[in-house]
Structure formats: structure tokens, C-alpha cells
Coordinates of N, CA, C and O in Angstrom, one line a residue:
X1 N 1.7 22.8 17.5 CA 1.4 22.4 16.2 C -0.2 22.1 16.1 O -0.8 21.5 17.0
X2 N -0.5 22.6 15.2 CA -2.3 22.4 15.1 C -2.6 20.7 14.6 O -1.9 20.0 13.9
X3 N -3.9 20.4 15.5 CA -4.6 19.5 15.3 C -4.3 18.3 13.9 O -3.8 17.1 13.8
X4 N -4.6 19.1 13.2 CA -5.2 18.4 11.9 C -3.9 18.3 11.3 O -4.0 17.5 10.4
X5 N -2.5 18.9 11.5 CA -1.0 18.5 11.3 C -0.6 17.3 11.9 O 0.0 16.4 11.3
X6 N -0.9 17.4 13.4 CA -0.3 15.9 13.9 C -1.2 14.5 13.1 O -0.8 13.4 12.8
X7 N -3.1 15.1 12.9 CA -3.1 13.7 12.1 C -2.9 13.4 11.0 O -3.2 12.3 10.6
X8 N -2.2 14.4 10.0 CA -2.0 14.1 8.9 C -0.4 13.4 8.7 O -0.2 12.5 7.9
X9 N 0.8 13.9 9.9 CA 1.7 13.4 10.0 C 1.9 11.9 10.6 O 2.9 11.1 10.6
X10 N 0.3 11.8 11.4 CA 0.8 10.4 12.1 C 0.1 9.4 11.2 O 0.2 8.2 11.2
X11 N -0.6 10.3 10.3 CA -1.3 8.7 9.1 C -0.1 8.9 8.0 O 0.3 8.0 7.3
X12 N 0.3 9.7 8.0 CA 1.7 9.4 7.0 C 2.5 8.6 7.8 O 3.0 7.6 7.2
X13 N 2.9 8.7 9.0 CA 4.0 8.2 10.0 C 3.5 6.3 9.5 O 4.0 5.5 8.7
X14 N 2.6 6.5 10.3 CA 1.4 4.8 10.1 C 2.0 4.3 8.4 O 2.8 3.4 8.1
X15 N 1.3 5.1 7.6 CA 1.4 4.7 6.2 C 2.8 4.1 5.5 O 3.0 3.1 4.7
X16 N 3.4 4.9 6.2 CA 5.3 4.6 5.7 C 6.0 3.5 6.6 O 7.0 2.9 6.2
X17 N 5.4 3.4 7.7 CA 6.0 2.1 8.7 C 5.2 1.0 7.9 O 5.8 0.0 7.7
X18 N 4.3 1.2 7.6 CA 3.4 -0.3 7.5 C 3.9 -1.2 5.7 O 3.9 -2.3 5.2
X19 N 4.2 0.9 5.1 CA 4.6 0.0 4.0 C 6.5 -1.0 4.0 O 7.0 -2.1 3.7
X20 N 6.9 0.4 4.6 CA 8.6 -0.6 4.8 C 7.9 -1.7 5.3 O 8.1 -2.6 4.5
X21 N 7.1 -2.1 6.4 CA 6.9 -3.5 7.1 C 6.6 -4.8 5.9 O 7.0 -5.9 5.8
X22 N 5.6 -4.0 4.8 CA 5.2 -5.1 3.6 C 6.7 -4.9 2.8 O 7.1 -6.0 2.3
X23 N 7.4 -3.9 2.7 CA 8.6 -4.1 1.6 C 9.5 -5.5 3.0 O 9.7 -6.7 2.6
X24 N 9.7 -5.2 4.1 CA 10.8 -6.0 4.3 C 10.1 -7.8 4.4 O 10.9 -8.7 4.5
X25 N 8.6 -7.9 4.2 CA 8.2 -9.2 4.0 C 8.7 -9.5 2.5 O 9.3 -10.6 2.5
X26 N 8.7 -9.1 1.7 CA 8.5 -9.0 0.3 C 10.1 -9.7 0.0 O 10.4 -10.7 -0.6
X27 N 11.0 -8.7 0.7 CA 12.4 -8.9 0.5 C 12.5 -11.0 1.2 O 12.8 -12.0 0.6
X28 N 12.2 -10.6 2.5 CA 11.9 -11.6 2.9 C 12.0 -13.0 2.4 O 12.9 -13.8 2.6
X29 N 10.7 -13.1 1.6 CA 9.7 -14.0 0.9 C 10.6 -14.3 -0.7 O 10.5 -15.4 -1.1
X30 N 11.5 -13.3 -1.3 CA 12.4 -13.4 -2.1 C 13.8 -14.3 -2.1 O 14.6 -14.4 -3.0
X31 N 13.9 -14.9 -0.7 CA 14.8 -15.4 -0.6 C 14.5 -17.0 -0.6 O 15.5 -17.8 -0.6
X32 N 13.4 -17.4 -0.8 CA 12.9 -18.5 -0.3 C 12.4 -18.8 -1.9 O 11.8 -17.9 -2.4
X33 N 12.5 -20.1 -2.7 CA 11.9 -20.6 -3.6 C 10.5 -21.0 -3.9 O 9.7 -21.7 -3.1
X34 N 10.1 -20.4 -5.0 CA 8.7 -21.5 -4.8 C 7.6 -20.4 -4.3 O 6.5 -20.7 -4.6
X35 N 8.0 -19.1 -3.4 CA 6.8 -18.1 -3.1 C 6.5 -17.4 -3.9 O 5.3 -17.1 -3.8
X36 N 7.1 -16.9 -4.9 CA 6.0 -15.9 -5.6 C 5.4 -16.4 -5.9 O 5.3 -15.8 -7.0
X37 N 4.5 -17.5 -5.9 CA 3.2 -17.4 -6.1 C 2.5 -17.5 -5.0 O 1.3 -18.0 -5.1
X38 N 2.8 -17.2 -4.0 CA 1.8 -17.4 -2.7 C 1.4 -16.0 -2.8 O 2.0 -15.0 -3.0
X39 N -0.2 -16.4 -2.2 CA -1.5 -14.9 -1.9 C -0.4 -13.7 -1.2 O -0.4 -12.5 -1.5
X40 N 0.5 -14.4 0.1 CA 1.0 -13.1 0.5 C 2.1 -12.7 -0.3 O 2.1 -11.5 -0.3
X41 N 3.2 -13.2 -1.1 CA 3.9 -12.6 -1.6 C 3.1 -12.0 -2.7 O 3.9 -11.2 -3.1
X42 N 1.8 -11.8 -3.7 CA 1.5 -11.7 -4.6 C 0.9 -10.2 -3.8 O 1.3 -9.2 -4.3
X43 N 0.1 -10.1 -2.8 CA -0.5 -9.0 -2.5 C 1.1 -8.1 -1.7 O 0.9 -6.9 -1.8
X44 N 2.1 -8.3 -1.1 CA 3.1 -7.3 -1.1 C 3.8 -7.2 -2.6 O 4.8 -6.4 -2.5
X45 N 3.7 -7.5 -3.8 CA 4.1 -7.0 -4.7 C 3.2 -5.6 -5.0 O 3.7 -4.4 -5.1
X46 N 1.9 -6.0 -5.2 CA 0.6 -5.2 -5.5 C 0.8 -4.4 -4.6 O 0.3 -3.2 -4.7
X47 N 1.4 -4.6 -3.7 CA 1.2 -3.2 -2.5 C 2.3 -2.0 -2.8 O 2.0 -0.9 -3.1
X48 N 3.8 -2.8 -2.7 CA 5.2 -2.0 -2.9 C 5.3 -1.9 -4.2 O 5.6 -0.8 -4.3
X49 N 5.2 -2.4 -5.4 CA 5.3 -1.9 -6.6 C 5.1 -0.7 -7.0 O 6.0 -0.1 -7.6
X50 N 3.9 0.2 -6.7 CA 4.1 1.2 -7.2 C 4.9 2.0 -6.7 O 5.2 3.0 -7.3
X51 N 5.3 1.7 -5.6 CA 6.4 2.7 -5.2 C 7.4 2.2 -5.8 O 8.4 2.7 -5.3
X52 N 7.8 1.6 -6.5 CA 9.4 1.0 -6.4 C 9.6 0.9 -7.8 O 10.7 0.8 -8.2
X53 N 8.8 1.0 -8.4 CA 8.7 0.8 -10.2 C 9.3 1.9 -10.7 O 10.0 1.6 -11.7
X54 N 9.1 3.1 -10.3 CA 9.4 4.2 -10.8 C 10.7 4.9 -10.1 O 10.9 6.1 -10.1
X55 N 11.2 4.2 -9.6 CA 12.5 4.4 -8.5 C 13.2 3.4 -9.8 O 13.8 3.9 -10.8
X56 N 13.1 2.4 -9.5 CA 13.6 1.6 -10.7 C 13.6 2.0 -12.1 O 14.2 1.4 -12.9
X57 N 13.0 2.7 -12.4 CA 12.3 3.5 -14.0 C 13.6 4.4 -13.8 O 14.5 4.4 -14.6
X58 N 13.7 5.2 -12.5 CA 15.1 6.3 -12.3 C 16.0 6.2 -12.7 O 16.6 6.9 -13.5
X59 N 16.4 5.0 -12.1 CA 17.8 3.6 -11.7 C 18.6 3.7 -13.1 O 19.7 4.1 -13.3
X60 N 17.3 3.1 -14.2 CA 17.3 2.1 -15.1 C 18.3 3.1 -16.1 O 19.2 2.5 -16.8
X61 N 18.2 4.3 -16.2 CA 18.6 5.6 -16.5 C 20.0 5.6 -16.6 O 20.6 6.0 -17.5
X62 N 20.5 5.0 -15.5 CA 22.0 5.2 -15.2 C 22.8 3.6 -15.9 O 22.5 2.4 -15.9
X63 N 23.9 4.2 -16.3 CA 24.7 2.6 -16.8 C 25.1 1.9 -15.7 O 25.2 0.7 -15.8
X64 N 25.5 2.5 -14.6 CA 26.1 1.9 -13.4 C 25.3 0.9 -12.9 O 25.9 0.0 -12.2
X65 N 23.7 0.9 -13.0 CA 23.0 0.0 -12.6 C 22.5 -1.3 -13.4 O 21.9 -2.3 -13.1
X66 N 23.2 -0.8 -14.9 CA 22.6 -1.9 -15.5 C 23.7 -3.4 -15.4 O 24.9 -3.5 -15.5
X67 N 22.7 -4.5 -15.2 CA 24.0 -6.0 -14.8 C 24.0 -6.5 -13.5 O 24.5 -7.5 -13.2
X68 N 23.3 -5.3 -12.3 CA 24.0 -5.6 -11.0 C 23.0 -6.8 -10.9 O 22.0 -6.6 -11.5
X69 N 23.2 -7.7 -10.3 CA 22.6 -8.9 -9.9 C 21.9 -8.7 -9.0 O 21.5 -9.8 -8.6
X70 N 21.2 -7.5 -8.1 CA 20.3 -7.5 -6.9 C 19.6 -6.3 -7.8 O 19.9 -5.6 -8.8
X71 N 18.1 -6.5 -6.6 CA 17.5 -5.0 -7.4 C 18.0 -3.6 -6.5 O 17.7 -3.6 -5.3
X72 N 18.5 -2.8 -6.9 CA 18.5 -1.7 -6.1 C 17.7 -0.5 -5.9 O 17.7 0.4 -5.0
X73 N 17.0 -0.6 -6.8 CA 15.6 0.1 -6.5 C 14.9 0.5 -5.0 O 14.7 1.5 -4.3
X74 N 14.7 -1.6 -4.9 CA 14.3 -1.7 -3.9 C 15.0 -0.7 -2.5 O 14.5 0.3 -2.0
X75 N 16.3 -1.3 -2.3 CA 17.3 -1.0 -1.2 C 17.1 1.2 -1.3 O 17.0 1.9 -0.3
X76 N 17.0 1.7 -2.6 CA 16.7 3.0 -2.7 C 15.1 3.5 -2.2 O 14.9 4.5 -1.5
X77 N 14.3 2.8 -2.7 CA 13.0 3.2 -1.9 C 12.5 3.2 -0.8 O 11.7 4.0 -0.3
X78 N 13.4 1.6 -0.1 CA 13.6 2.0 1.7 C 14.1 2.8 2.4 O 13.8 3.3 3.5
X79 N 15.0 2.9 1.8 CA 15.6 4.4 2.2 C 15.2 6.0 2.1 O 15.6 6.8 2.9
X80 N 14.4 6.3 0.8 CA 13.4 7.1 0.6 C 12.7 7.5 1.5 O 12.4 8.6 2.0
X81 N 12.3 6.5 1.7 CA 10.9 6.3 2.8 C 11.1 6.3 4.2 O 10.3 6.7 5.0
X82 N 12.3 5.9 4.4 CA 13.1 6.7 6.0 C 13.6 7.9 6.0 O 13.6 8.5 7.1
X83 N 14.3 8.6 4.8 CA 14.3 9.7 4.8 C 12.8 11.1 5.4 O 12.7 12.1 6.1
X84 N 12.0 10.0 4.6 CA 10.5 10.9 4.5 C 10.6 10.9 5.4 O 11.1 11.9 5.9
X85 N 10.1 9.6 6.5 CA 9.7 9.4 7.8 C 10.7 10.6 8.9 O 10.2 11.3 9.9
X86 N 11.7 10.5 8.6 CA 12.6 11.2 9.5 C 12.4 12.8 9.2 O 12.9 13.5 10.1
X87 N 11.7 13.5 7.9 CA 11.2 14.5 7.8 C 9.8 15.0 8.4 O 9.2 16.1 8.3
X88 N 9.4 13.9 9.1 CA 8.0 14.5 9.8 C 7.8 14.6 10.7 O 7.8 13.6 11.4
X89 N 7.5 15.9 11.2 CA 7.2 16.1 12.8 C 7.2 15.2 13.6 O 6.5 14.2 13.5
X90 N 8.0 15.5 14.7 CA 7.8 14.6 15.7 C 6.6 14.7 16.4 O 6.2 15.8 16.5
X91 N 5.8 13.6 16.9 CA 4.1 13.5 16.9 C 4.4 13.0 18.8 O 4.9 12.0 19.2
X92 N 3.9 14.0 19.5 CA 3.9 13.9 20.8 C 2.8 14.2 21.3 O 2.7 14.2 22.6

């Protein structure tokens, strides 16, 4: 595999681990009262939102999702994003 493939796959590789790592703070930080307003839960919103907004914009589409009491968006765009990951070259 040429050069400039493994680094574009391993800053995607980097990109998509670090963001699941801010989505699973986020999730996290959601369980606990009283944080959304703290600096870190406010900058992993700002970080994972735009991915997850328009996953949820998808969602929103379907009646099945409208009422459920969790976001599933979320739970869909982690999974997205391991699919991706699991589509890119293995980097050796």
C-alpha cells in the first residue's frame, strides 16, 4: 500500500477512535446531574454534535423513533463510526 494511504488511513483511524473516546465521555457525563454545564461536557457536545445531529435529523424521519425515551441517534453514530473504522485498511 502506498505511503500517503497508510497516512491518510491512520489519521482517519486516530480521528474516529478519539471521537468515539469524546462520544463515550459525553454519554458518560449524561448520566450524572448537574454536568451539562461543565467546560468538559459543553466542549464534547461541540465536538460529537455535528456528527450526531444529522443521524438524528435521519432518525427523526421514522415514526418508530418518535417517544423512545433514550437518544438513539447517538447509539447509531457509534456504530457508524465502527463500521467506518472496520472499513480501513489495516495499518502495519
Amino acid at each position: 500500500m502506498p505511503v500517503i494511504f497508510r497516512i491518510i488511513a491512520a489519521t482517519i483511524y486516530a480521528f474516529i477512535g478519539v471521537l468515539q473516546f469524546v462520544m463515550l465521555i459525553r454519554a458518560i457525563l449524561s448520566w450524572f446531574p448537574g454536568t451539562q454545564d461543565s467546560a468538559i461536557s459543553q466542549f464534547c457536545t461541540l465536538v460529537t454534535e455535528p456528527f450526531i445531529a444529522p443521524v438524528r435529523f435521519l432518525l427523526s424521519q421514522f415514526s418508530f423513533t418518535q417517544g423512545l425515551p433514550f437518544d438513539l441517534s447517538f447509539f447509531v453514530t457509534f456504530i457508524l463510526l465502527s463500521l467506518l473504522e472496520s472499513f480501513l485498511p489495516i495499518i502495519r
